[in-house]
Coordinates of N, CA and C in Angstrom, one line a residue:
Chain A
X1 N -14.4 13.1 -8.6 CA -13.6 12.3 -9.4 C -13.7 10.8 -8.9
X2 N -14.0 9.8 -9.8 CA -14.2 8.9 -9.1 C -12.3 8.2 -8.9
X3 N -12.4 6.9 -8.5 CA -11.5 6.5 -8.0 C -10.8 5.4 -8.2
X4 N -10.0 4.7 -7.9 CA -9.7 3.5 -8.5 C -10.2 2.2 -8.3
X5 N -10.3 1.9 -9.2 CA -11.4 0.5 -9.7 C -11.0 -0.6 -10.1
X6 N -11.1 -1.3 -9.2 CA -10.4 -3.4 -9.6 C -11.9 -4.0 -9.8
X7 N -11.6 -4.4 -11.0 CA -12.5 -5.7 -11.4 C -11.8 -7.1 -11.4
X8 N -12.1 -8.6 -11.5 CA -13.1 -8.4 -10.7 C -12.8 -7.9 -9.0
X9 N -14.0 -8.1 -8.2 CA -13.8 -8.0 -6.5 C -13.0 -9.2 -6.2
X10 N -14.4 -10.1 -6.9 CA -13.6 -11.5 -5.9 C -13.8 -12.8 -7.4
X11 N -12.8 -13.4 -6.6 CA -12.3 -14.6 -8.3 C -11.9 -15.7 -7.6
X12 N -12.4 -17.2 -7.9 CA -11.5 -18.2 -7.4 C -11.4 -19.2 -8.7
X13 N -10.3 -19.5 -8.8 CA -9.8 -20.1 -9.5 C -9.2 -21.4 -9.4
X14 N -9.0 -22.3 -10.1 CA -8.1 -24.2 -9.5 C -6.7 -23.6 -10.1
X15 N -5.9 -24.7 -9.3 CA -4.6 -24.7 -9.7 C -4.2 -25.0 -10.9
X16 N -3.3 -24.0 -11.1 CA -3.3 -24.2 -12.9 C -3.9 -23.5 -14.1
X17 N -4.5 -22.5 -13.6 CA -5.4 -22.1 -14.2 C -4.4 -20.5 -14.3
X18 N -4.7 -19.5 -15.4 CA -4.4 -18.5 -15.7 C -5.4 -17.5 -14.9
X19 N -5.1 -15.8 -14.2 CA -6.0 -15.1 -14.4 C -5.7 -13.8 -14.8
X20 N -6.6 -12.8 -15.2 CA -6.0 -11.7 -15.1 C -6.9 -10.8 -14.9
X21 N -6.4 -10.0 -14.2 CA -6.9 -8.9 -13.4 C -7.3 -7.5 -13.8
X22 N -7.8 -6.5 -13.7 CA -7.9 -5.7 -14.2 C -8.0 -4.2 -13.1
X23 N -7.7 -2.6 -13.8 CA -7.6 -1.6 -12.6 C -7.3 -0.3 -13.7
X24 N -8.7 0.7 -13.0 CA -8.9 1.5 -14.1 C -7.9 2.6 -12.7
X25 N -7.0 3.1 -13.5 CA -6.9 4.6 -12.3 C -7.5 5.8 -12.1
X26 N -6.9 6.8 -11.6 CA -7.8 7.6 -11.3 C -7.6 8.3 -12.7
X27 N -8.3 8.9 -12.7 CA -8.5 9.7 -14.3 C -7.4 11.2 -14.4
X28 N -6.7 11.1 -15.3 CA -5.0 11.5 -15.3 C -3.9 11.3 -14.9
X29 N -4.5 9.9 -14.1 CA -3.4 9.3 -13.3 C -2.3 8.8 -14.3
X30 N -1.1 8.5 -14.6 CA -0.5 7.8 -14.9 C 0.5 6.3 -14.7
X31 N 1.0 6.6 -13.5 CA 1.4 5.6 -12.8 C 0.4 4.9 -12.5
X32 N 0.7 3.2 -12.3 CA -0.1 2.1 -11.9 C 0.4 1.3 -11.5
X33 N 0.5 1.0 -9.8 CA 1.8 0.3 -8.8 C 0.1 -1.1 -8.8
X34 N 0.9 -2.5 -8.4 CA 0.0 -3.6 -8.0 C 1.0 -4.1 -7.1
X35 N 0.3 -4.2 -5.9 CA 0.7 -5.0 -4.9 C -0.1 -6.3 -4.3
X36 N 0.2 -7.0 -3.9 CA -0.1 -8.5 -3.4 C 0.0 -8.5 -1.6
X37 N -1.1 -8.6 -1.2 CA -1.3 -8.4 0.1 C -1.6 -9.5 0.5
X38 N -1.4 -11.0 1.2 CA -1.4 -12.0 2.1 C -1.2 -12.2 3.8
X39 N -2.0 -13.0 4.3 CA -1.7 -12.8 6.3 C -0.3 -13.1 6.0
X40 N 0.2 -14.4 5.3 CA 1.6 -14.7 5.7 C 2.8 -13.7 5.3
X41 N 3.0 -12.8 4.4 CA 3.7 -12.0 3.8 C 3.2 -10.7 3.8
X42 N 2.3 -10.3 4.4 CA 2.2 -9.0 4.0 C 1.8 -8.2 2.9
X43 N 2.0 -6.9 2.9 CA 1.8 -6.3 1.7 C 3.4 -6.3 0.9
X44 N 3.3 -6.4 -0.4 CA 4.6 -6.4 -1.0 C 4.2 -6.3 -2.6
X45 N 5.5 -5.4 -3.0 CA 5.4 -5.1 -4.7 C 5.4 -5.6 -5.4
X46 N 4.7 -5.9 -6.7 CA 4.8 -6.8 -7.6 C 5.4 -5.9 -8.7
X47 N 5.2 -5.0 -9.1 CA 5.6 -4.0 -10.1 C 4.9 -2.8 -10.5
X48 N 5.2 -1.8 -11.3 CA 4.5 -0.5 -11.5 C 5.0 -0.7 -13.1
X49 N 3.4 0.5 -13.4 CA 3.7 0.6 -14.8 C 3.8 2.0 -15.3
X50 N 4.0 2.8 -16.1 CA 4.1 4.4 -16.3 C 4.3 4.2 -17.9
X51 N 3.1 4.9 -18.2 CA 3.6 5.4 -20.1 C 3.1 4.2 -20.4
X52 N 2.9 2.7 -20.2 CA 2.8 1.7 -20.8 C 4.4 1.0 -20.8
X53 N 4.8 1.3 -19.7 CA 6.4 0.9 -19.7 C 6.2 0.1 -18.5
X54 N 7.5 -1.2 -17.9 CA 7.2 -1.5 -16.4 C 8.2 -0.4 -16.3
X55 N 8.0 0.2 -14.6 CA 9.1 1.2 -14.3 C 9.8 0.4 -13.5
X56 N 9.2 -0.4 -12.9 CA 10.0 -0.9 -11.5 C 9.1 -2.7 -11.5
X57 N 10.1 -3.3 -10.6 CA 9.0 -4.2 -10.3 C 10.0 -5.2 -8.9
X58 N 8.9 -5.9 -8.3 CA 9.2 -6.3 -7.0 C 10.2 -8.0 -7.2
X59 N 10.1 -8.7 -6.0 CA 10.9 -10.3 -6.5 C 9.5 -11.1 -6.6
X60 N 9.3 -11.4 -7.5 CA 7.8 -12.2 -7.9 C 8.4 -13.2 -8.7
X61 N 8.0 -14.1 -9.5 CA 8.6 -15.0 -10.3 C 7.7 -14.3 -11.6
X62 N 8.0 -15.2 -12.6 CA 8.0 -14.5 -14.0 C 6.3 -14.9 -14.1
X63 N 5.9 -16.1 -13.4 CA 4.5 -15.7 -13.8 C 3.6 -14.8 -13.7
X64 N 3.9 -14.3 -13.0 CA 3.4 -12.8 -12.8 C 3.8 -11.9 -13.6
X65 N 2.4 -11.3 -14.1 CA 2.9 -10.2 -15.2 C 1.9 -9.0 -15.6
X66 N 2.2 -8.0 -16.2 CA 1.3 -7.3 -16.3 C 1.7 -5.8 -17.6
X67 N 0.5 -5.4 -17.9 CA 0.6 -4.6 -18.7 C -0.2 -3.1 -18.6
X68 N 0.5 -2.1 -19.3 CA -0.4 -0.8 -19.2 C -1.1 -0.7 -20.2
X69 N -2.4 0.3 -20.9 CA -2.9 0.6 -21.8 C -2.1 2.3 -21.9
X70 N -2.5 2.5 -23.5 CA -2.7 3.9 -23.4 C -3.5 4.8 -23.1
X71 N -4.5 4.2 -22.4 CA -5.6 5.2 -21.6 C -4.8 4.8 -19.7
X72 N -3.8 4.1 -19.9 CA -3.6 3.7 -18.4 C -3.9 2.9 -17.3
X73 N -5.2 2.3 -18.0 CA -5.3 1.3 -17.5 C -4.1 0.2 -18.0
X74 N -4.6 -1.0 -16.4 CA -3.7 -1.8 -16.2 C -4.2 -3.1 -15.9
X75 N -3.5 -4.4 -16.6 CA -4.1 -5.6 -15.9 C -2.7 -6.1 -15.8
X76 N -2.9 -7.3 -14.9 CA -1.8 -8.0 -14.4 C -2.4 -9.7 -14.8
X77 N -1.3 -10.5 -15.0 CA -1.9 -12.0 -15.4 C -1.2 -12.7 -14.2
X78 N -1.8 -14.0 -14.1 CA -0.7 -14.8 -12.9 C -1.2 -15.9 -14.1
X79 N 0.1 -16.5 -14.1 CA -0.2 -17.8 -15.1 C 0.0 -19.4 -13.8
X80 N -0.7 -20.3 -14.3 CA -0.2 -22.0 -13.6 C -0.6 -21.2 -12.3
X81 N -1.3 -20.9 -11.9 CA -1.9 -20.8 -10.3 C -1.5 -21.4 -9.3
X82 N -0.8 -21.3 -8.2 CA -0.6 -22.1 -7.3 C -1.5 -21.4 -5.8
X83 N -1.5 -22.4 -5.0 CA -2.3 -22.4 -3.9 C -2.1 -21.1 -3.2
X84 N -0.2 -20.8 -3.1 CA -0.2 -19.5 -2.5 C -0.3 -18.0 -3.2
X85 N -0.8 -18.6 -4.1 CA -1.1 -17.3 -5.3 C -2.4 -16.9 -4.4
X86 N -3.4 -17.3 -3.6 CA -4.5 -17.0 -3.1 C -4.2 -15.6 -2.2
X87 N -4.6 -13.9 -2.3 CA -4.2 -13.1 -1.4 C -5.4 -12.0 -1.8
X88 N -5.0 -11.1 -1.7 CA -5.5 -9.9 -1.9 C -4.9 -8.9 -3.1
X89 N -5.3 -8.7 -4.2 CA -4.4 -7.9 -5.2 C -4.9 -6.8 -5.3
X90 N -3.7 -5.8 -4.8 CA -4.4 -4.3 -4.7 C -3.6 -3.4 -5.7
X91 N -4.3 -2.3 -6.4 CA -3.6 -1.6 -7.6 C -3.5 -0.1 -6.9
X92 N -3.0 0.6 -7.2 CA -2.1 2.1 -6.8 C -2.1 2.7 -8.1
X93 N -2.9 3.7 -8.3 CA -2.8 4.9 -9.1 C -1.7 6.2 -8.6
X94 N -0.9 6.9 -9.1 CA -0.3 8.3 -9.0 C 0.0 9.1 -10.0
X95 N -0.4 10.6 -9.5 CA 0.1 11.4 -10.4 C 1.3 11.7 -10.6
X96 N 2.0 11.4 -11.7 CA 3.5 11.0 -12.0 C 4.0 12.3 -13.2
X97 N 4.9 13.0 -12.9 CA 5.1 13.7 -14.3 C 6.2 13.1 -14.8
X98 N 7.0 13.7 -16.1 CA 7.2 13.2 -16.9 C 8.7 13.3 -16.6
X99 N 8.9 13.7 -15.5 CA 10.6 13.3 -15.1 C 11.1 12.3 -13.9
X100 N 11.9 11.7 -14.0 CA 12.4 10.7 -13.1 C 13.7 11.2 -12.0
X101 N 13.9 10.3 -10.9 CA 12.5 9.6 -10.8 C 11.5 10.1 -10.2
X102 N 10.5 9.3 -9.8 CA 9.4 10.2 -9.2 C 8.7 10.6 -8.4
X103 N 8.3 11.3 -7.8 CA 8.5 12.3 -6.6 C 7.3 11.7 -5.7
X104 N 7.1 12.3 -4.6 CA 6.3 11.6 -3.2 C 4.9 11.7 -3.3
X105 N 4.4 12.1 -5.0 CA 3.0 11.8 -4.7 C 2.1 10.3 -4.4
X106 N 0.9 11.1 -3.5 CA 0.4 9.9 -3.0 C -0.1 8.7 -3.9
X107 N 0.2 7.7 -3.3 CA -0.3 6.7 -4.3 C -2.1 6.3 -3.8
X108 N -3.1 6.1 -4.6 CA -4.6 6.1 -4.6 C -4.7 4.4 -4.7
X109 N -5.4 4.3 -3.5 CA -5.5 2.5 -3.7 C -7.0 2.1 -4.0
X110 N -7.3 1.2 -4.9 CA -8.5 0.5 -4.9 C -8.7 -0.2 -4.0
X111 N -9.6 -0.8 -4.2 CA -10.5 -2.0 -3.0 C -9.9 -3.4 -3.2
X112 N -9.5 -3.5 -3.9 CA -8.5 -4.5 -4.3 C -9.7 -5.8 -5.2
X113 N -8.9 -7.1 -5.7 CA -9.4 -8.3 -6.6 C -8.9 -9.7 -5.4
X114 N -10.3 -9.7 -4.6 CA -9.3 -10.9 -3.8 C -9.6 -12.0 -4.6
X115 N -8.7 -13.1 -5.0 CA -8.0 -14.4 -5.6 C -8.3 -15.2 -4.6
X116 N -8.6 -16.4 -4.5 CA -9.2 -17.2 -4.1 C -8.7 -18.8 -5.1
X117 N -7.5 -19.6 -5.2 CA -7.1 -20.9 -5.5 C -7.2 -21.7 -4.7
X118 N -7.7 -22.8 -5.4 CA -8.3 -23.9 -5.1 C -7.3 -25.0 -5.5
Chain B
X1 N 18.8 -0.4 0.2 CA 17.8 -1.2 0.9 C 17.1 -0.6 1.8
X2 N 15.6 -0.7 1.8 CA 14.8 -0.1 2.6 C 14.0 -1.2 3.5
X3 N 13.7 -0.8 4.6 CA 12.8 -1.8 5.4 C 11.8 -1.2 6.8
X4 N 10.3 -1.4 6.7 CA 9.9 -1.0 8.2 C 9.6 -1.8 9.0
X5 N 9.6 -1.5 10.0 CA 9.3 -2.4 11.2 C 7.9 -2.1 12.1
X6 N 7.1 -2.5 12.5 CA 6.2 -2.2 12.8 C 6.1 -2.7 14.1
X7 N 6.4 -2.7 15.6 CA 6.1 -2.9 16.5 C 4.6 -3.1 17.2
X8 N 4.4 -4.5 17.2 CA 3.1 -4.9 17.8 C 2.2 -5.5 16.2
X9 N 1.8 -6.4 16.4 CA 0.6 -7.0 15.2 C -0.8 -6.5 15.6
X10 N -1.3 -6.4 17.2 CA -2.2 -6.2 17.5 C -2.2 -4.9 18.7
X11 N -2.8 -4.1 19.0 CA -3.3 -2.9 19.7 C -4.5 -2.8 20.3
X12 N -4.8 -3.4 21.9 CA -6.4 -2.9 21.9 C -6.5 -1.8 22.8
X13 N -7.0 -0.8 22.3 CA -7.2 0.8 23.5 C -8.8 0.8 23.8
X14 N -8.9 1.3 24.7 CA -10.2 2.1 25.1 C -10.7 3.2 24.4
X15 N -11.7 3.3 24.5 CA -12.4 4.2 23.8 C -12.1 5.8 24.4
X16 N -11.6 6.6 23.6 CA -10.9 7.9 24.3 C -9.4 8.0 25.0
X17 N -9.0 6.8 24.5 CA -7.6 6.3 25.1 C -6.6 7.1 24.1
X18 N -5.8 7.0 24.8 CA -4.2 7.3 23.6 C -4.2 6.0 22.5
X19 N -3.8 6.7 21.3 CA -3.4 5.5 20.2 C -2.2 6.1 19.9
X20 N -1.1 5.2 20.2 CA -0.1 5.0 19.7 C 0.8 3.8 19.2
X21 N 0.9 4.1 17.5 CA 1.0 3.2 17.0 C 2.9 3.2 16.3
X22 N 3.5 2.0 16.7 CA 5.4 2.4 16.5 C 5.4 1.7 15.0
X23 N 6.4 2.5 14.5 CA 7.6 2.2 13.0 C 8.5 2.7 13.5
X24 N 9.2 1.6 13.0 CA 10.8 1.9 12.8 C 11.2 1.7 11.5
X25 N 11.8 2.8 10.3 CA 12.2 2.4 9.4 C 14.0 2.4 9.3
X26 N 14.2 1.9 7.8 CA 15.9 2.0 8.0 C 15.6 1.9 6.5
X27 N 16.9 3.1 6.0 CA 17.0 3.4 4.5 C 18.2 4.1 4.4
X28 N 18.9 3.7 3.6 CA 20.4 4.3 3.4 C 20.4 5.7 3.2
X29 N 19.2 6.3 2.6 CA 18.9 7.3 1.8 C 17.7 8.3 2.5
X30 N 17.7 9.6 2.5 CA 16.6 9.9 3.3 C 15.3 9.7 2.8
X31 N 14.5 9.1 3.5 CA 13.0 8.5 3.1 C 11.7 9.3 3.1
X32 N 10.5 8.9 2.4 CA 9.6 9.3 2.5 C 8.7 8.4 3.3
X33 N 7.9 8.5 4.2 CA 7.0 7.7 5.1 C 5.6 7.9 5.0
X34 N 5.4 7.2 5.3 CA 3.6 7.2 5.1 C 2.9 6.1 6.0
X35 N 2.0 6.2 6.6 CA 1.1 6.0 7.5 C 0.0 5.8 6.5
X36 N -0.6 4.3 6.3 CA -2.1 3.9 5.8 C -2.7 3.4 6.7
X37 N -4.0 3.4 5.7 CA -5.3 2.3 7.3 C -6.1 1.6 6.5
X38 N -6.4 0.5 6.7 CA -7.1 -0.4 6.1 C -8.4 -1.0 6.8
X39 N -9.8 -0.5 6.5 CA -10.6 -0.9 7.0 C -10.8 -2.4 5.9
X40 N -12.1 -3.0 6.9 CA -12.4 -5.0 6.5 C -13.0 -4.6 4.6
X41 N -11.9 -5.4 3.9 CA -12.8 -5.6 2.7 C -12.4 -4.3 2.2
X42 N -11.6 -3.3 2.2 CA -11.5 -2.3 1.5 C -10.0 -2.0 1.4
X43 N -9.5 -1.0 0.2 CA -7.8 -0.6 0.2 C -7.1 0.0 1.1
X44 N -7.2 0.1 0.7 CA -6.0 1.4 1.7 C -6.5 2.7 1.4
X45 N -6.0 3.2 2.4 CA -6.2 4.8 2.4 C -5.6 5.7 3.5
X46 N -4.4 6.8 2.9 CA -3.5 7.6 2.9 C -4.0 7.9 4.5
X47 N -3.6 8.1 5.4 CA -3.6 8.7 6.5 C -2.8 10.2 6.8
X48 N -1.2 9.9 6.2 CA -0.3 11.2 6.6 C 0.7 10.9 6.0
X49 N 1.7 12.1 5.4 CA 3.0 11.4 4.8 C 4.3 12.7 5.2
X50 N 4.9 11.7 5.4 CA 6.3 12.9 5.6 C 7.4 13.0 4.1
X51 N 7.3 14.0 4.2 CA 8.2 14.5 2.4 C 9.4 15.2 3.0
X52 N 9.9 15.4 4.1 CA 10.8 16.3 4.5 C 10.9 17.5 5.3
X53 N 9.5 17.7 4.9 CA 9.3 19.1 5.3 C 8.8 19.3 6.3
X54 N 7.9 19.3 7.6 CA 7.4 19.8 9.0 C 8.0 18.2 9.6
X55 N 9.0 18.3 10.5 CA 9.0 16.5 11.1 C 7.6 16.3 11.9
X56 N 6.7 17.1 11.9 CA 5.4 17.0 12.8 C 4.6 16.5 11.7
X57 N 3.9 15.7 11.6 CA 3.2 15.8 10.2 C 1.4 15.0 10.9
X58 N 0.3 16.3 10.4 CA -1.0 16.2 10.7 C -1.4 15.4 9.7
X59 N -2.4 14.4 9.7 CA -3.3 13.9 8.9 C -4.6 13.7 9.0
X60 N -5.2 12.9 8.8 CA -7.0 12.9 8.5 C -7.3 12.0 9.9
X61 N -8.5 12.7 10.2 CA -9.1 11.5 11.3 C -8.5 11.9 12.7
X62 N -7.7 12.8 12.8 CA -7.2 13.3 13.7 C -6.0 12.7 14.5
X63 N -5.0 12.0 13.5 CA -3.6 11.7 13.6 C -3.0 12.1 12.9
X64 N -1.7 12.3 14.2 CA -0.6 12.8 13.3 C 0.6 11.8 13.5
X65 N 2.0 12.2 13.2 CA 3.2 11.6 13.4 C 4.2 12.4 13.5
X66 N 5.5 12.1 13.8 CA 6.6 12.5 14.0 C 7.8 12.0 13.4
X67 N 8.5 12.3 12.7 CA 9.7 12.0 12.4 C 10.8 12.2 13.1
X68 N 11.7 10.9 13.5 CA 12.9 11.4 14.5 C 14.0 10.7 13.5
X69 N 14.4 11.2 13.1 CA 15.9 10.7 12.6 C 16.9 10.1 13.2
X70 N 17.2 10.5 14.6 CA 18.2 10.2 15.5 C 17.3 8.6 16.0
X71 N 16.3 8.5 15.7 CA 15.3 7.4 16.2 C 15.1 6.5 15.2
X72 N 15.1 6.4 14.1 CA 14.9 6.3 12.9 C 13.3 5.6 12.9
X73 N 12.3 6.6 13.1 CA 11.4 6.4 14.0 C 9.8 7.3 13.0
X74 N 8.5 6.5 13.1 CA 7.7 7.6 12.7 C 6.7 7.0 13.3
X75 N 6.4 7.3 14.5 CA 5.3 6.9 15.3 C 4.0 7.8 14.9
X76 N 2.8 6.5 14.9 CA 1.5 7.4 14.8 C 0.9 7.4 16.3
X77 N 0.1 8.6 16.5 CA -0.5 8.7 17.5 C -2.0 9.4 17.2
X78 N -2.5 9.1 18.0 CA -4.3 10.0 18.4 C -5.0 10.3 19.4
X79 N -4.5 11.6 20.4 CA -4.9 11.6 21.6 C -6.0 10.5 21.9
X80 N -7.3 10.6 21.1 CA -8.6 10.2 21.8 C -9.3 8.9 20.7
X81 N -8.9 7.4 21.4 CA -9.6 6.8 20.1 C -10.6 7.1 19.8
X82 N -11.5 6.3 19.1 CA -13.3 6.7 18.4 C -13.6 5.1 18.0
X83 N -14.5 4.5 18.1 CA -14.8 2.8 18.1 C -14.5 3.0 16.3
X84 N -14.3 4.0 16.0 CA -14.3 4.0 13.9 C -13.4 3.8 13.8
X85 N -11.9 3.8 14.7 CA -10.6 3.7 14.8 C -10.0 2.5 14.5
X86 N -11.0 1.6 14.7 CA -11.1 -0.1 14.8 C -10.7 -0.5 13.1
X87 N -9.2 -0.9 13.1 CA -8.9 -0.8 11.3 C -7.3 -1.4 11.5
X88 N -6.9 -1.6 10.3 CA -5.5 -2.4 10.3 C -4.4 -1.2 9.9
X89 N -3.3 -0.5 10.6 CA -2.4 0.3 9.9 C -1.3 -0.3 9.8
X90 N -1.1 0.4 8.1 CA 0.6 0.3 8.0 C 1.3 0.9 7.7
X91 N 2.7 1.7 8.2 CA 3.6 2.3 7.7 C 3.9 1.7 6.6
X92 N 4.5 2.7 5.8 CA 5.4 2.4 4.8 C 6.7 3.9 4.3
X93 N 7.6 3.0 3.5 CA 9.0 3.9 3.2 C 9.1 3.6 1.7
X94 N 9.4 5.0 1.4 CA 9.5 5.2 -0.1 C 11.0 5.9 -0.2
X95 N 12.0 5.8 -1.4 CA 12.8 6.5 -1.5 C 13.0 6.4 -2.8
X96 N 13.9 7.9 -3.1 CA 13.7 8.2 -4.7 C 14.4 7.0 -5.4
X97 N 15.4 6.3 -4.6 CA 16.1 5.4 -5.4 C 15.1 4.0 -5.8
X98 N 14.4 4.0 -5.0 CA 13.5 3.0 -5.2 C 12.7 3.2 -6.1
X99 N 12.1 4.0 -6.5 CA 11.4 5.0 -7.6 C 9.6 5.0 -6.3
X100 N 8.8 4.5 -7.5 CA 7.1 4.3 -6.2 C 7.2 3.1 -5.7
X101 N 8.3 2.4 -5.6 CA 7.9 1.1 -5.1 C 7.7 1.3 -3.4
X102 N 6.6 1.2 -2.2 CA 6.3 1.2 -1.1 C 6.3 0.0 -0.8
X103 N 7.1 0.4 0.5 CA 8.0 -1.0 1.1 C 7.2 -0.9 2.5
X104 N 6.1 -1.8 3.0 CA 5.7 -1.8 4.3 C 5.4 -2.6 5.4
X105 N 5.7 -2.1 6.2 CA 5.7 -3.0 7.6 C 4.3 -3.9 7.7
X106 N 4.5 -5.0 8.7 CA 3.7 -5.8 8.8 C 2.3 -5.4 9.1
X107 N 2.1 -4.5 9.9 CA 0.5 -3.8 10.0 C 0.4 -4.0 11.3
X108 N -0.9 -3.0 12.1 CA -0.8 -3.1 13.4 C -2.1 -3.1 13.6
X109 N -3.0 -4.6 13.4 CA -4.6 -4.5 14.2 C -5.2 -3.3 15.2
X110 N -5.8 -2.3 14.9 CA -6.3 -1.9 16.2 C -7.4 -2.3 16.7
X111 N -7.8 -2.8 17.6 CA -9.3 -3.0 18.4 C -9.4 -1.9 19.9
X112 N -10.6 -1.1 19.2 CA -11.2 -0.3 20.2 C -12.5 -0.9 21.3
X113 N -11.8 -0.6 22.3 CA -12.8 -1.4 23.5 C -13.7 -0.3 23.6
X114 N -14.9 -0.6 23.9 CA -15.8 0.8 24.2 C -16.1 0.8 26.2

């Protein structure tokens, strides 16, 4: 089975500039967590998606944003770029069933889309 | 509110040495924990997870952990490092009120000396 997949790897972009990211999950996966990994902060939640719904999401500002397909894939946008938008963006697949909320399965990480602002 | 604590940024053991790696989490609620490891340039990947069930919990690569409650505590350990050991880990705490959102500690450099 293959596994979860962020395009692109690596992206640098100028300030001000829109991007958006993309992350296929694992295949029947449903859930789709993105997290934002930086030295200064750490790893921390940006939001999850399930069904094409957000389920949850972390304290980000609104330029951050993202969406599910109905195949489950997921992309995320960052609009007006700023300098500390520059980190590591890593996406989380799980197998989620259809009751809430949802239970301790493992979440499957990609290799992540490292961002790169200029 | 959930939060971990990860005692120590950096770790360097000898090769064949003890690895022991500290979390301390705090959650109103009883938690789920998990133990990841992050090699250079790659995601993450699951090491061990406590769901409730054995407080002893085995994982891959030949670590396991412990749950202490009274500690509020999930230390990783590995009798014997291996120079492959050489990677960044991080606890993390999940709870159903939170739904999948993983809340995790700062990470703990390991460097294996040979």
């Amino acid at each position: 089975k293959a596994g979860v997949t962020q395009t692109p790897r690596y992206l640098i972009k100028t300030r001000g500039q829109q991007v958006t990211l993309s992350c296929s999950p694992i295949s029947g996966h449903r859930s789709v967590s993105w997290y934002q990994q930086t030295p200064g902060q750490g790893l921390q939640f940006l939001f999850e998606y399930f069904s094409e719904t957000q389920r949850n999401k972390g304290n980000f500002p609104g330029r951050f944003s993202g969406r599910q397909f109905s195949n489950s894939r997921s992309e995320m946008n960052v609009s007006t770029l700023e300098l500390g938008d520059s980190a590591l963006y890593l996406c989380a697949s799980s197998l989620e069933g259809l009751a809430a909320p949802p239970s301790y399965n493992e979440q499957f990480f990609g290799p992540g889309t490292r961002l790169t602002v200029l | 509110a959930q939060s971990v604590t990860q005692l120590g940024s950096h770790v360097s053991v000898s090769e064949g040495a003890l690895v022991l790696l500290r979390c301390n989490y705090s959650s109103s609620v009883p938690p789920y924990l998990f133990w990841y490891v992050q090699y250079p340039n790659q995601g993450l990947q699951l090491l061990l997870k406590y769901t409730s069930a054995a407080t002893l919990v085995k994982g891959i690569n030949g670590f396991e952990a412990e749950f202490k409650k009274s500690e509020t505590s999930f230390h990783l350990t590995k009798p014997s490092a291996h120079m492959s050991d050489a990677a960044e880990y991080f606890c993390a705490v999940r709870t159903k009120a939170a739904g999948n959102k993983l809340t995790f500690g700062g990470g703990t450099r390991v460097l294996v000396k040979p």
